[in-house]
C-alpha cells in the first residue's frame, strides 16, 4: 500500500500499543498513532493527557497541543496535571507512552532543552553554557520517561537528531547504558523502541545501546545508517517492518481527517 | 473500556485477609456501609483500615474482630451517636493497634502513595505524643535546603479504596455529589478502587459534564449498584440524615454482643 513516511511511522508506533494498556500518547503526530491503535487493534487501550483529560476521542483534525480544546471531545473526566502527571504517571500506573524529541542518542536519552555548538555542551564544558538554540523544554516528558512502565520514542530520522550523545539530557533513557538507568531506581522501565521515519530501533538487553531492528518497505539499512549520528549496530535478524495493510491505512486516514501525516 | 459491574458478594470476594483498605466518606456521610456489612460476613481477619474519619463500614469490621490495625484522624459517630462502639471495644481490649494522626497526616500518607514517593512532609505535629509514639509512621526531618524542621509521614497504599458514590457507569467512571472528602485522593493512593453506587447511569452522563467525574474508570476494579448503600449513614441530596433507628440498633447490638444477629438482619434485608 502506498503511504507516506510519516504514515508508516505512525502505524509502526501504533503497533507498539496493546489492548488494555493505560497510555499517554503525547501530542502531535504521536497522538494520531495512539488513536489509530485504539481504532485498529486495541479498543480497550485507555488514554489520558498530561493535562488531565481522560477518555477523549479528538475530532476535527490533529490537536496542536494538550491545551487544544479539540482534545476534549467525548472526554469522560477532566482533572489537572497534578493528578495526571503528579499522581498517575509518577506513581507508575502508566503502561505505555510516546515521547518525541529534538535529539536522541544511542542510549535513548531525550533532549528537548537546547542545541549547543560542538564542544560547548554543558556536559563537555563542565558548567551551564548558553545554547545556540534554546528549545521548548521537557514539558511532561521527563515524568513520563521516569514513570511509565515503558515508552516509545517517535523521532524524524535525521543525522542531526540522532547523536552519539545528546547535548543535554532533558528526559532520561538508559543514561550511559548498561545498568546506569536501573541504578537510578525509577519506577518506570525506559524506552522500548525508537520508531522513526525510516525504521525501528530497539535497545540491546544488556548494553542498552539501540540497534536497528527493522527498516521500512521504502528505506534500507544503508540509508538508516547514513542518517544516524553514531555507528548504528544492525541486528543479525534485521527485517522489513510489515507493510501497512489496506485496513491499517484506512483506519489511519479515518483518524487523520485533515491529512497531517500525508504532508511529509 | 471494560465492564466491571458485579454483585456485592463478588466485589467483597476481591478482598483478601490482611489487606489495607481505605473506606471513603466521612464518618456517617457516604460510609460504604452495605459493602462493610457484606465484608463483615466473610469472617476475614487482620484487615487494616485507613482514612481520615471512619464510619460504620469500618466500625462493624472492628466489632467482628476482623481488624488488627487502624489509621485514622477521627473515628466516631459525631454528637448524635457518640463514640464508635466497635472501634472502642477493639482498642480497649488491645486487639486493634491504632496509628492515629490528625486528619492531615492521614492525607499526607495517602498523598505520598498517590504521588509514588515513600513519605510526604507536612508542617506542625511535633510536640504531641503522636510523633513520639509512632516512629514507624512519623519522623521529624530537616529540609535539605535550609534546615527547617518538617514532619515526614510514611506512605499508605491501600490495596483497595472502597467508595460509595452517587452515580457510576458500568466501566467505573464515578461521580460524587457534595463533598468528596478524601475519596478522590483514596482512588489515586490505592492500588485499585471498588465503587458502590446509588445508581448505574450511562457513560454519556459523564461525557456531558466530564468536570464532575470524581473517579476515572481505569482506576476501578468493580462497580456494584447499591441503592441506599450508605445507610444507616447518609448520602448528600438523596437521604440527608442518618437512619436513627438503624444507628440505635447497631449501637445496641455492639453493646449486647449481638453483632452477628444484627448483621444477618441487615444483609438479609438487602439481599
Short mmCIF file of C-alpha atoms in Angstrom, two decimals:
data_model
loop_
_atom_site.label_atom_id
_atom_site.label_comp_id
_atom_site.label_asym_id
_atom_site.label_seq_id
_atom_site.Cartn_x
_atom_site.Cartn_y
_atom_site.Cartn_z
CA UNK A 1 0.00 0.00 0.00
CA UNK A 2 1.29 3.47 -0.89
CA UNK A 3 1.81 5.55 2.22
CA UNK A 4 3.96 8.46 3.35
CA UNK A 5 6.95 8.07 5.66
CA UNK A 6 5.03 9.76 8.43
CA UNK A 7 2.08 7.43 7.98
CA UNK A 8 4.42 4.45 8.19
CA UNK A 9 5.98 5.90 11.35
CA UNK A 10 2.52 6.42 12.88
CA UNK A 11 1.45 2.86 12.09
CA UNK A 12 4.74 1.37 13.35
CA UNK A 13 4.33 3.38 16.57
CA UNK A 14 0.70 2.38 16.96
CA UNK A 15 1.57 -1.30 16.57
CA UNK A 16 3.61 -0.99 19.79
CA UNK A 17 0.40 -0.46 21.80
CA UNK A 18 -1.53 -3.42 23.21
CA UNK A 19 -5.18 -3.71 24.14
CA UNK A 20 -5.97 -2.83 27.76
CA UNK A 21 -2.89 -0.67 28.33
CA UNK A 22 -3.10 2.65 30.14
CA UNK A 23 -1.29 5.14 27.95
CA UNK A 24 -0.24 8.73 27.36
CA UNK A 25 0.02 9.37 23.64
CA UNK A 26 1.81 12.72 23.73
CA UNK A 27 0.87 15.47 21.30
CA UNK A 28 1.19 15.95 17.58
CA UNK A 29 1.69 13.03 15.25
CA UNK A 30 2.21 10.59 18.13
CA UNK A 31 -1.35 11.23 19.21
CA UNK A 32 -2.60 10.06 15.82
CA UNK A 33 -0.55 6.89 16.29
CA UNK A 34 -2.22 6.26 19.65
CA UNK A 35 -5.77 6.92 18.50
CA UNK A 36 -5.08 4.80 15.44
CA UNK A 37 -4.07 1.86 17.68
CA UNK A 38 -7.32 2.31 19.60
CA UNK A 39 -9.34 2.18 16.41
CA UNK A 40 -7.29 -0.50 14.69
CA UNK A 41 -6.47 -3.24 17.20
CA UNK A 42 -6.72 -2.03 20.79
CA UNK A 43 -10.28 -0.88 21.58
CA UNK A 44 -9.63 -1.03 25.34
CA UNK A 45 -6.43 0.99 25.17
CA UNK A 46 -7.11 3.76 27.69
CA UNK A 47 -5.58 7.18 27.18
CA UNK A 48 -5.31 10.37 29.12
CA UNK A 49 -3.32 13.55 28.63
CA UNK A 50 -0.80 15.09 30.96
CA UNK A 51 -3.20 17.98 31.45
CA UNK A 52 -5.81 15.66 32.94
CA UNK A 53 -8.19 14.95 30.06
CA UNK A 54 -9.39 11.36 30.26
CA UNK A 55 -11.01 9.10 27.69
CA UNK A 56 -11.39 11.64 24.90
CA UNK A 57 -11.60 10.91 21.19
CA UNK A 58 -10.47 14.07 19.41
CA UNK A 59 -12.40 15.33 16.40
CA UNK A 60 -11.76 17.98 13.78
CA UNK A 61 -8.11 17.36 12.94
CA UNK A 62 -4.88 16.96 14.82
CA UNK A 63 -4.85 18.76 18.19
CA UNK A 64 -1.82 21.06 18.24
CA UNK A 65 -1.09 20.57 21.92
CA UNK A 66 -2.51 19.25 25.13
CA UNK A 67 -4.32 22.53 25.72
CA UNK A 68 -6.14 22.36 22.37
CA UNK A 69 -9.86 22.13 23.10
CA UNK A 70 -10.30 19.60 20.28
CA UNK A 71 -8.57 17.13 22.57
CA UNK A 72 -11.50 17.28 24.97
CA UNK A 73 -14.14 15.80 22.69
CA UNK A 74 -16.12 12.97 24.29
CA UNK A 75 -13.93 13.05 27.41
CA UNK A 76 -15.32 11.22 30.44
CA UNK A 77 -13.30 13.12 33.03
CA UNK A 78 -11.32 16.36 33.45
CA UNK A 79 -8.88 16.81 36.29
CA UNK A 80 -5.48 18.51 36.15
CA UNK A 81 -1.76 18.00 35.77
CA UNK A 82 -1.11 17.35 39.45
CA UNK A 83 -3.44 14.39 39.11
CA UNK A 84 -2.36 13.16 35.67
CA UNK A 85 1.40 13.68 35.87
CA UNK A 86 2.00 14.10 39.59
CA UNK A 87 -0.05 11.09 40.64
CA UNK A 88 -0.98 8.72 37.84
CA UNK A 89 2.30 8.93 35.90
CA UNK A 90 4.71 9.49 38.79
CA UNK A 91 3.37 6.56 40.82
CA UNK A 92 3.96 4.12 37.96
CA UNK A 93 0.42 3.34 36.76
CA UNK A 94 1.03 4.12 33.08
CA UNK A 95 1.84 1.10 30.90
CA UNK A 96 2.98 2.74 27.68
CA UNK A 97 3.57 6.19 26.24
CA UNK A 98 5.02 8.09 23.29
CA UNK A 99 7.65 10.80 23.64
CA UNK A 100 9.00 12.97 20.84
CA UNK A 101 12.48 14.51 20.77
CA UNK A 102 14.55 17.19 19.08
CA UNK A 103 17.58 14.97 19.62
CA UNK A 104 18.14 11.46 20.95
CA UNK A 105 21.26 9.37 21.46
CA UNK A 106 22.27 5.73 21.25
CA UNK A 107 21.03 5.08 24.79
CA UNK A 108 17.62 6.63 24.12
CA UNK A 109 18.19 9.81 26.12
CA UNK A 110 15.99 12.71 25.05
CA UNK A 111 16.97 16.33 24.50
CA UNK A 112 14.21 18.91 24.21
CA UNK A 113 16.11 21.67 26.02
CA UNK A 114 18.60 23.11 23.52
CA UNK A 115 21.28 22.63 20.88
CA UNK A 116 24.84 23.74 21.63
CA UNK A 117 27.91 24.46 19.50
CA UNK A 118 30.16 21.40 19.42
CA UNK A 119 32.43 21.44 22.46
CA UNK A 120 30.31 23.86 24.47
CA UNK A 121 27.65 21.38 25.61
CA UNK A 122 27.25 21.67 29.42
CA UNK A 123 28.45 18.08 29.95
CA UNK A 124 31.64 18.85 27.98
CA UNK A 125 32.17 22.36 29.35
CA UNK A 126 31.57 21.23 32.92
CA UNK A 127 29.15 24.11 33.52
CA UNK A 128 25.94 25.51 32.06
CA UNK A 129 26.71 27.43 28.89
CA UNK A 130 24.37 29.35 26.62
CA UNK A 131 22.79 27.23 23.90
CA UNK A 132 22.86 28.08 20.21
CA UNK A 133 19.18 27.19 20.02
CA UNK A 134 17.01 27.20 23.10
CA UNK A 135 14.14 24.68 22.68
CA UNK A 136 10.84 24.41 24.48
CA UNK A 137 11.86 22.23 27.41
CA UNK A 138 10.97 18.91 28.98
CA UNK A 139 7.26 19.54 29.41
CA UNK A 140 5.77 16.37 30.86
CA UNK A 141 8.20 14.09 29.06
CA UNK A 142 10.64 13.74 31.95
CA UNK A 143 7.92 12.45 34.28
CA UNK A 144 6.76 10.01 31.61
CA UNK A 145 10.33 8.85 30.89
CA UNK A 146 10.82 8.17 34.61
CA UNK A 147 7.38 6.86 35.48
CA UNK A 148 5.87 4.93 32.54
CA UNK A 149 6.44 1.17 32.57
CA UNK A 150 7.82 1.63 29.06
CA UNK A 151 7.72 4.29 26.37
CA UNK A 152 8.16 4.65 22.65
CA UNK A 153 10.38 7.36 21.18
CA UNK A 154 8.97 8.74 17.94
CA UNK A 155 11.52 10.82 16.03
CA UNK A 156 12.03 12.04 12.46
CA UNK A 157 15.14 10.21 11.27
CA UNK A 158 17.84 12.82 10.52
CA UNK A 159 21.55 12.65 11.31
CA UNK A 160 21.47 15.86 13.38
CA UNK A 161 18.74 14.39 15.58
CA UNK A 162 20.48 11.03 16.16
CA UNK A 163 23.58 11.89 18.20
CA UNK A 164 26.23 9.71 19.82
CA UNK A 165 25.40 11.65 22.96
CA UNK A 166 22.66 14.27 23.32
CA UNK A 167 23.75 17.82 24.11
CA UNK A 168 21.55 17.79 27.20
CA UNK A 169 19.50 15.06 28.91
CA UNK A 170 16.05 16.59 29.37
CA UNK A 171 14.40 13.17 29.86
CA UNK A 172 16.31 10.01 30.73
CA UNK A 173 16.53 6.97 28.50
CA UNK A 174 19.18 4.45 29.57
CA UNK A 175 21.63 7.25 30.53
CA UNK A 176 25.13 5.88 29.91
CA UNK A 177 23.86 2.40 29.08
CA UNK A 178 24.23 -0.94 30.89
CA UNK A 179 22.72 -0.77 34.37
CA UNK A 180 23.11 3.00 34.75
CA UNK A 181 19.36 3.57 34.49
CA UNK A 182 18.49 0.65 36.78
CA UNK A 183 20.75 2.19 39.46
CA UNK A 184 18.62 5.34 39.45
CA UNK A 185 15.67 3.40 40.90
CA UNK A 186 12.99 4.87 38.64
CA UNK A 187 9.56 3.27 38.84
CA UNK A 188 9.47 3.19 35.01
CA UNK A 189 11.40 0.83 32.78
CA UNK A 190 12.75 3.06 29.98
CA UNK A 191 12.33 3.32 26.21
CA UNK A 192 11.28 0.09 24.48
CA UNK A 193 11.93 1.31 20.94
CA UNK A 194 12.67 4.28 18.73
CA UNK A 195 10.25 4.48 15.83
CA UNK A 196 11.43 6.82 13.09
CA UNK A 197 10.52 7.89 9.58
CA UNK A 198 12.99 5.26 8.31
CA UNK A 199 12.82 2.29 10.67
CA UNK A 200 12.61 0.82 14.16
CA UNK A 201 15.46 0.71 16.72
CA UNK A 202 15.41 -1.41 19.88
CA UNK A 203 17.70 -1.49 22.93
CA UNK A 204 20.22 -4.27 23.43
CA UNK A 205 19.05 -6.09 26.59
CA UNK A 206 22.50 -5.81 28.24
CA UNK A 207 24.29 -2.73 26.89
CA UNK A 208 21.02 -0.79 26.29
CA UNK A 209 22.51 0.65 23.09
CA UNK A 210 19.86 1.00 20.39
CA UNK A 211 20.36 -1.16 17.30
CA UNK A 212 18.46 -1.35 14.04
CA UNK A 213 15.70 -3.94 14.23
CA UNK A 214 13.62 -3.11 11.15
CA UNK A 215 13.54 -0.94 8.07
CA UNK A 216 10.50 0.03 6.01
CA UNK A 217 9.42 -1.02 2.51
CA UNK A 218 10.77 2.30 1.21
CA UNK A 219 14.00 2.53 3.31
CA UNK A 220 17.18 0.48 3.63
CA UNK A 221 19.79 -0.43 6.24
CA UNK A 222 22.32 1.77 4.41
CA UNK A 223 20.03 4.80 4.33
CA UNK A 224 19.30 4.44 8.03
CA UNK A 225 22.98 4.08 8.98
CA UNK A 226 23.82 7.16 6.90
CA UNK A 227 21.20 9.18 8.74
CA UNK A 228 22.31 8.14 12.22
CA UNK A 229 24.96 10.11 14.11
CA UNK A 230 26.57 7.09 15.77
CA UNK A 231 27.86 3.83 14.35
CA UNK A 232 24.48 2.10 14.40
CA UNK A 233 24.65 -1.63 15.04
CA UNK A 234 22.34 -3.75 12.91
CA UNK A 235 20.52 -6.81 14.20
CA UNK A 236 21.60 -10.11 12.63
CA UNK A 237 17.86 -10.63 12.12
CA UNK A 238 17.13 -7.20 10.70
CA UNK A 239 13.88 -7.34 8.76
CA UNK A 240 11.41 -5.22 6.88
CA UNK A 241 8.55 -3.99 9.09
CA UNK A 242 5.29 -5.34 7.69
CA UNK A 243 3.88 -3.04 5.04
CA UNK A 244 0.68 -1.30 6.21
CA UNK A 245 -2.35 -3.32 5.26
CA UNK A 246 -5.29 -1.75 3.47
CA UNK A 247 -7.25 -1.92 6.73
CA UNK A 248 -4.46 -0.31 8.75
CA UNK A 249 -4.13 2.54 6.31
CA UNK A 250 -7.87 3.07 6.02
CA UNK A 251 -8.12 3.25 9.81
CA UNK A 252 -5.25 5.74 9.96
CA UNK A 253 -6.77 8.00 7.33
CA UNK A 254 -10.10 7.86 9.17
CA UNK A 255 -8.30 9.25 12.25
CA UNK A 256 -6.08 11.68 10.35
CA UNK A 257 -9.03 13.53 8.89
CA UNK A 258 -7.01 16.60 7.91
CA UNK A 259 -4.13 14.66 6.33
CA UNK A 260 -1.39 15.79 8.75
CA UNK A 261 0.56 12.61 8.06
CA UNK A 262 0.24 12.84 4.28
CA UNK A 263 2.09 16.14 4.03
CA UNK A 264 5.55 14.76 4.81
CA UNK B 1 -13.44 0.40 28.38
CA UNK B 2 -14.06 -2.81 30.29
CA UNK B 3 -17.39 -3.60 32.05
CA UNK B 4 -16.94 -4.13 35.78
CA UNK B 5 -20.46 -4.42 37.15
CA UNK B 6 -20.88 -7.23 39.69
CA UNK B 7 -22.95 -8.07 42.74
CA UNK B 8 -21.87 -7.08 46.23
CA UNK B 9 -20.70 -10.58 47.19
CA UNK B 10 -18.38 -10.79 44.17
CA UNK B 11 -16.91 -7.36 44.93
CA UNK B 12 -16.37 -8.29 48.59
CA UNK B 13 -14.67 -11.51 47.49
CA UNK B 14 -11.89 -9.44 45.89
CA UNK B 15 -10.64 -8.60 49.40
CA UNK B 16 -8.03 -10.88 50.97
CA UNK B 17 -7.11 -11.40 54.60
CA UNK B 18 -4.61 -8.87 55.93
CA UNK B 19 -5.16 -6.24 53.24
CA UNK B 20 -5.17 -2.49 53.81
CA UNK B 21 -8.47 -0.87 52.81
CA UNK B 22 -9.49 2.77 52.59
CA UNK B 23 -13.22 3.27 53.05
CA UNK B 24 -14.46 6.55 51.65
CA UNK B 25 -16.86 9.13 53.01
CA UNK B 26 -16.58 10.90 56.31
CA UNK B 27 -17.95 9.33 59.47
CA UNK B 28 -21.71 8.94 58.89
CA UNK B 29 -21.64 10.53 55.43
CA UNK B 30 -21.28 8.16 52.44
CA UNK B 31 -19.70 5.43 54.52
CA UNK B 32 -19.79 2.31 52.28
CA UNK B 33 -21.95 0.52 54.84
CA UNK B 34 -23.53 -2.09 52.55
CA UNK B 35 -20.04 -3.17 51.48
CA UNK B 36 -18.78 -3.17 55.07
CA UNK B 37 -21.69 -5.35 56.21
CA UNK B 38 -21.14 -7.88 53.44
CA UNK B 39 -17.39 -7.93 54.15
CA UNK B 40 -18.02 -8.43 57.88
CA UNK B 41 -20.00 -11.56 56.94
CA UNK B 42 -16.93 -13.11 55.35
CA UNK B 43 -15.02 -13.62 58.60
CA UNK B 44 -11.66 -12.31 57.33
CA UNK B 45 -9.06 -11.36 59.94
CA UNK B 46 -6.21 -8.87 60.28
CA UNK B 47 -7.65 -6.25 57.95
CA UNK B 48 -6.08 -2.82 58.13
CA UNK B 49 -8.24 0.23 57.56
CA UNK B 50 -7.26 3.80 56.83
CA UNK B 51 -9.00 7.10 56.26
CA UNK B 52 -9.29 10.46 57.94
CA UNK B 53 -12.71 9.98 59.58
CA UNK B 54 -14.09 6.46 59.54
CA UNK B 55 -17.67 5.34 59.76
CA UNK B 56 -19.92 2.39 60.39
CA UNK B 57 -18.42 0.37 57.49
CA UNK B 58 -15.15 0.32 59.43
CA UNK B 59 -16.72 0.03 62.85
CA UNK B 60 -18.64 -3.15 62.16
CA UNK B 61 -15.44 -4.84 60.97
CA UNK B 62 -13.83 -3.82 64.26
CA UNK B 63 -16.83 -5.20 66.13
CA UNK B 64 -16.46 -8.52 64.27
CA UNK B 65 -12.74 -8.84 65.17
CA UNK B 66 -11.79 -8.51 61.51
CA UNK B 67 -9.35 -5.62 62.07
CA UNK B 68 -5.89 -5.50 63.64
CA UNK B 69 -4.72 -2.01 62.61
CA UNK B 70 -6.46 1.33 62.13
CA UNK B 71 -5.09 4.53 60.69
CA UNK B 72 -7.39 7.45 61.37
CA UNK B 73 -7.63 11.07 62.40
CA UNK B 74 -11.10 10.69 63.85
CA UNK B 75 -13.31 7.70 64.40
CA UNK B 76 -16.69 8.40 65.91
CA UNK B 77 -20.35 8.93 65.19
CA UNK B 78 -20.49 12.62 65.98
CA UNK B 79 -22.58 14.30 68.65
CA UNK B 80 -25.75 12.48 67.78
CA UNK B 81 -24.48 8.91 68.15
CA UNK B 82 -21.30 9.26 70.17
CA UNK B 83 -18.24 7.04 70.21
CA UNK B 84 -17.77 4.29 67.66
CA UNK B 85 -18.53 1.18 69.72
CA UNK B 86 -16.71 -1.46 67.67
CA UNK B 87 -13.51 0.55 67.39
CA UNK B 88 -13.66 1.46 71.08
CA UNK B 89 -14.10 -2.13 72.16
CA UNK B 90 -11.30 -3.45 69.90
CA UNK B 91 -8.86 -0.80 71.10
CA UNK B 92 -9.71 -1.13 74.79
CA UNK B 93 -9.28 -4.90 74.60
CA UNK B 94 -5.90 -4.48 72.89
CA UNK B 95 -7.00 -6.25 69.71
CA UNK B 96 -6.55 -3.23 67.46
CA UNK B 97 -3.43 -1.13 67.08
CA UNK B 98 -4.14 2.50 66.22
CA UNK B 99 -1.86 4.64 64.11
CA UNK B 100 -3.51 7.93 64.95
CA UNK B 101 -2.89 11.13 63.08
CA UNK B 102 -4.53 14.42 62.68
CA UNK B 103 -6.60 14.09 59.52
CA UNK B 104 -3.95 15.94 57.52
CA UNK B 105 -1.33 13.34 58.41
CA UNK B 106 -3.54 10.58 57.00
CA UNK B 107 -3.96 12.77 53.93
CA UNK B 108 -0.16 13.23 53.72
CA UNK B 109 0.31 9.45 53.86
CA UNK B 110 -2.23 8.96 51.06
CA UNK B 111 -0.71 11.79 49.01
CA UNK B 112 2.68 10.11 49.26
CA UNK B 113 1.24 6.92 47.82
CA UNK B 114 -0.70 8.78 45.12
CA UNK B 115 2.49 10.56 44.01
CA UNK B 116 4.68 7.46 44.23
CA UNK B 117 7.01 8.67 46.98
CA UNK B 118 7.82 6.88 50.27
CA UNK B 119 6.73 9.76 52.51
CA UNK B 120 5.17 13.19 52.39
CA UNK B 121 6.20 16.10 54.55
CA UNK B 122 3.89 18.42 56.44
CA UNK B 123 4.10 21.31 58.87
CA UNK B 124 3.40 21.14 62.60
CA UNK B 125 2.69 18.00 64.62
CA UNK B 126 5.81 17.95 66.76
CA UNK B 127 5.40 18.28 70.49
CA UNK B 128 2.44 15.92 70.53
CA UNK B 129 2.80 12.33 71.61
CA UNK B 130 1.54 11.19 68.23
CA UNK B 131 5.03 11.79 66.87
CA UNK B 132 6.97 10.36 69.81
CA UNK B 133 4.99 7.15 70.00
CA UNK B 134 4.69 6.25 66.33
CA UNK B 135 8.22 6.42 64.87
CA UNK B 136 7.14 3.84 62.29
CA UNK B 137 4.71 6.39 60.85
CA UNK B 138 6.17 9.82 61.67
CA UNK B 139 9.67 11.26 61.78
CA UNK B 140 10.82 14.83 62.20
CA UNK B 141 13.28 15.65 59.40
CA UNK B 142 15.16 18.74 58.30
CA UNK B 143 14.78 20.48 54.96
CA UNK B 144 17.90 19.86 52.85
CA UNK B 145 17.63 23.48 51.68
CA UNK B 146 17.52 25.48 54.89
CA UNK B 147 17.23 23.10 57.84
CA UNK B 148 13.59 23.92 58.61
CA UNK B 149 12.01 21.08 60.55
CA UNK B 150 9.12 19.24 58.95
CA UNK B 151 7.33 16.00 59.74
CA UNK B 152 7.68 13.11 57.29
CA UNK B 153 4.62 10.84 57.20
CA UNK B 154 5.11 7.37 55.75
CA UNK B 155 3.12 6.47 52.62
CA UNK B 156 -0.04 4.39 52.99
CA UNK B 157 -1.01 2.43 49.88
CA UNK B 158 -4.40 0.73 50.36
CA UNK B 159 -4.90 -2.48 48.40
CA UNK B 160 -8.40 -1.18 47.72
CA UNK B 161 -10.23 2.07 48.16
CA UNK B 162 -13.93 1.35 48.67
CA UNK B 163 -16.08 4.34 47.79
CA UNK B 164 -19.81 4.84 47.92
CA UNK B 165 -20.84 7.31 45.23
CA UNK B 166 -23.97 8.82 43.74
CA UNK B 167 -23.57 7.63 40.16
CA UNK B 168 -21.29 5.30 38.24
CA UNK B 169 -21.29 3.84 34.75
CA UNK B 170 -20.69 0.16 34.09
CA UNK B 171 -17.00 0.83 33.40
CA UNK B 172 -16.27 2.56 36.71
CA UNK B 173 -16.48 6.26 35.91
CA UNK B 174 -17.93 7.63 39.13
CA UNK B 175 -19.49 10.86 40.35
CA UNK B 176 -19.78 12.14 43.88
CA UNK B 177 -22.16 14.99 44.60
CA UNK B 178 -21.49 17.15 47.64
CA UNK B 179 -18.09 16.98 49.29
CA UNK B 180 -15.82 14.21 48.08
CA UNK B 181 -13.80 14.33 51.35
CA UNK B 182 -10.72 12.14 50.69
CA UNK B 183 -12.40 9.84 48.16
CA UNK B 184 -10.66 11.20 45.06
CA UNK B 185 -7.30 11.02 46.82
CA UNK B 186 -8.04 7.48 48.06
CA UNK B 187 -8.69 6.35 44.48
CA UNK B 188 -5.27 7.66 43.42
CA UNK B 189 -3.48 6.31 46.50
CA UNK B 190 -4.94 2.79 46.38
CA UNK B 191 -3.80 0.02 44.06
CA UNK B 192 -7.43 -0.44 42.93
CA UNK B 193 -10.82 1.04 43.72
CA UNK B 194 -14.18 -0.63 44.35
CA UNK B 195 -17.21 1.55 43.65
CA UNK B 196 -20.61 1.07 45.22
CA UNK B 197 -23.11 3.40 43.60
CA UNK B 198 -26.61 4.58 44.38
CA UNK B 199 -27.33 4.29 40.67
CA UNK B 200 -25.73 2.95 37.49
CA UNK B 201 -26.04 5.54 34.72
CA UNK B 202 -25.00 5.69 31.04
CA UNK B 203 -21.46 6.82 30.15
CA UNK B 204 -22.99 9.81 28.37
CA UNK B 205 -23.78 11.26 31.79
CA UNK B 206 -20.02 11.63 32.30
CA UNK B 207 -19.27 12.81 28.77
CA UNK B 208 -21.92 15.52 29.13
CA UNK B 209 -20.13 17.01 32.12
CA UNK B 210 -16.66 15.48 32.48
CA UNK B 211 -15.63 18.05 35.06
CA UNK B 212 -17.98 16.35 37.51
CA UNK B 213 -16.32 12.93 37.23
CA UNK B 214 -14.61 12.10 40.51
CA UNK B 215 -13.03 8.76 39.56
CA UNK B 216 -11.92 7.73 36.04
CA UNK B 217 -12.88 4.19 35.08
CA UNK B 218 -9.40 2.70 34.72
CA UNK B 219 -8.72 3.01 38.45
CA UNK B 220 -11.75 0.85 39.22
CA UNK B 221 -11.85 -2.93 39.68
CA UNK B 222 -15.56 -3.36 40.48
CA UNK B 223 -18.84 -1.46 40.25
CA UNK B 224 -21.76 -2.51 42.44
CA UNK B 225 -25.21 -0.97 42.28
CA UNK B 226 -26.15 -0.36 45.91
CA UNK B 227 -29.15 1.93 46.45
CA UNK B 228 -29.11 3.31 49.99
CA UNK B 229 -25.66 1.74 50.32
CA UNK B 230 -24.55 4.24 52.96
CA UNK B 231 -27.44 3.51 55.35
CA UNK B 232 -27.75 3.84 58.32
CA UNK B 233 -25.43 6.71 57.35
CA UNK B 234 -26.43 9.25 54.75
CA UNK B 235 -25.76 10.39 51.22
CA UNK B 236 -25.88 14.06 50.17
CA UNK B 237 -29.04 15.02 48.32
CA UNK B 238 -30.57 11.54 48.40
CA UNK B 239 -31.04 10.70 52.06
CA UNK B 240 -29.71 13.62 54.00
CA UNK B 241 -29.82 12.38 57.54
CA UNK B 242 -28.89 9.26 59.43
CA UNK B 243 -31.36 6.43 59.87
CA UNK B 244 -31.95 6.94 63.58
CA UNK B 245 -33.47 3.53 64.25
CA UNK B 246 -30.68 1.85 62.28
CA UNK B 247 -27.92 3.63 64.19
CA UNK B 248 -29.51 2.83 67.53
CA UNK B 249 -29.99 -0.80 66.57
CA UNK B 250 -26.32 -1.02 65.62
CA UNK B 251 -25.11 0.51 68.87
CA UNK B 252 -27.36 -1.74 70.88
CA UNK B 253 -26.05 -4.78 69.00
CA UNK B 254 -22.40 -3.95 69.78
CA UNK B 255 -23.24 -3.22 73.42
CA UNK B 256 -25.06 -6.54 73.82
CA UNK B 257 -22.52 -8.59 71.84
CA UNK B 258 -25.20 -9.30 69.27
CA UNK B 259 -23.45 -8.02 66.14
CA UNK B 260 -23.76 -11.28 64.14
CA UNK B 261 -27.55 -11.21 64.56
CA UNK B 262 -27.65 -7.52 63.57
CA UNK B 263 -25.50 -8.29 60.55
CA UNK B 264 -27.67 -11.20 59.48
CA UNK B 265 -30.67 -8.92 59.69
CA UNK B 266 -29.24 -6.01 57.67
CA UNK B 267 -27.66 -8.13 54.96
CA UNK B 268 -30.75 -10.30 54.60
CA UNK B 269 -32.85 -7.18 54.12
CA UNK B 270 -30.56 -6.03 51.31
CA UNK B 271 -30.45 -9.38 49.53
#
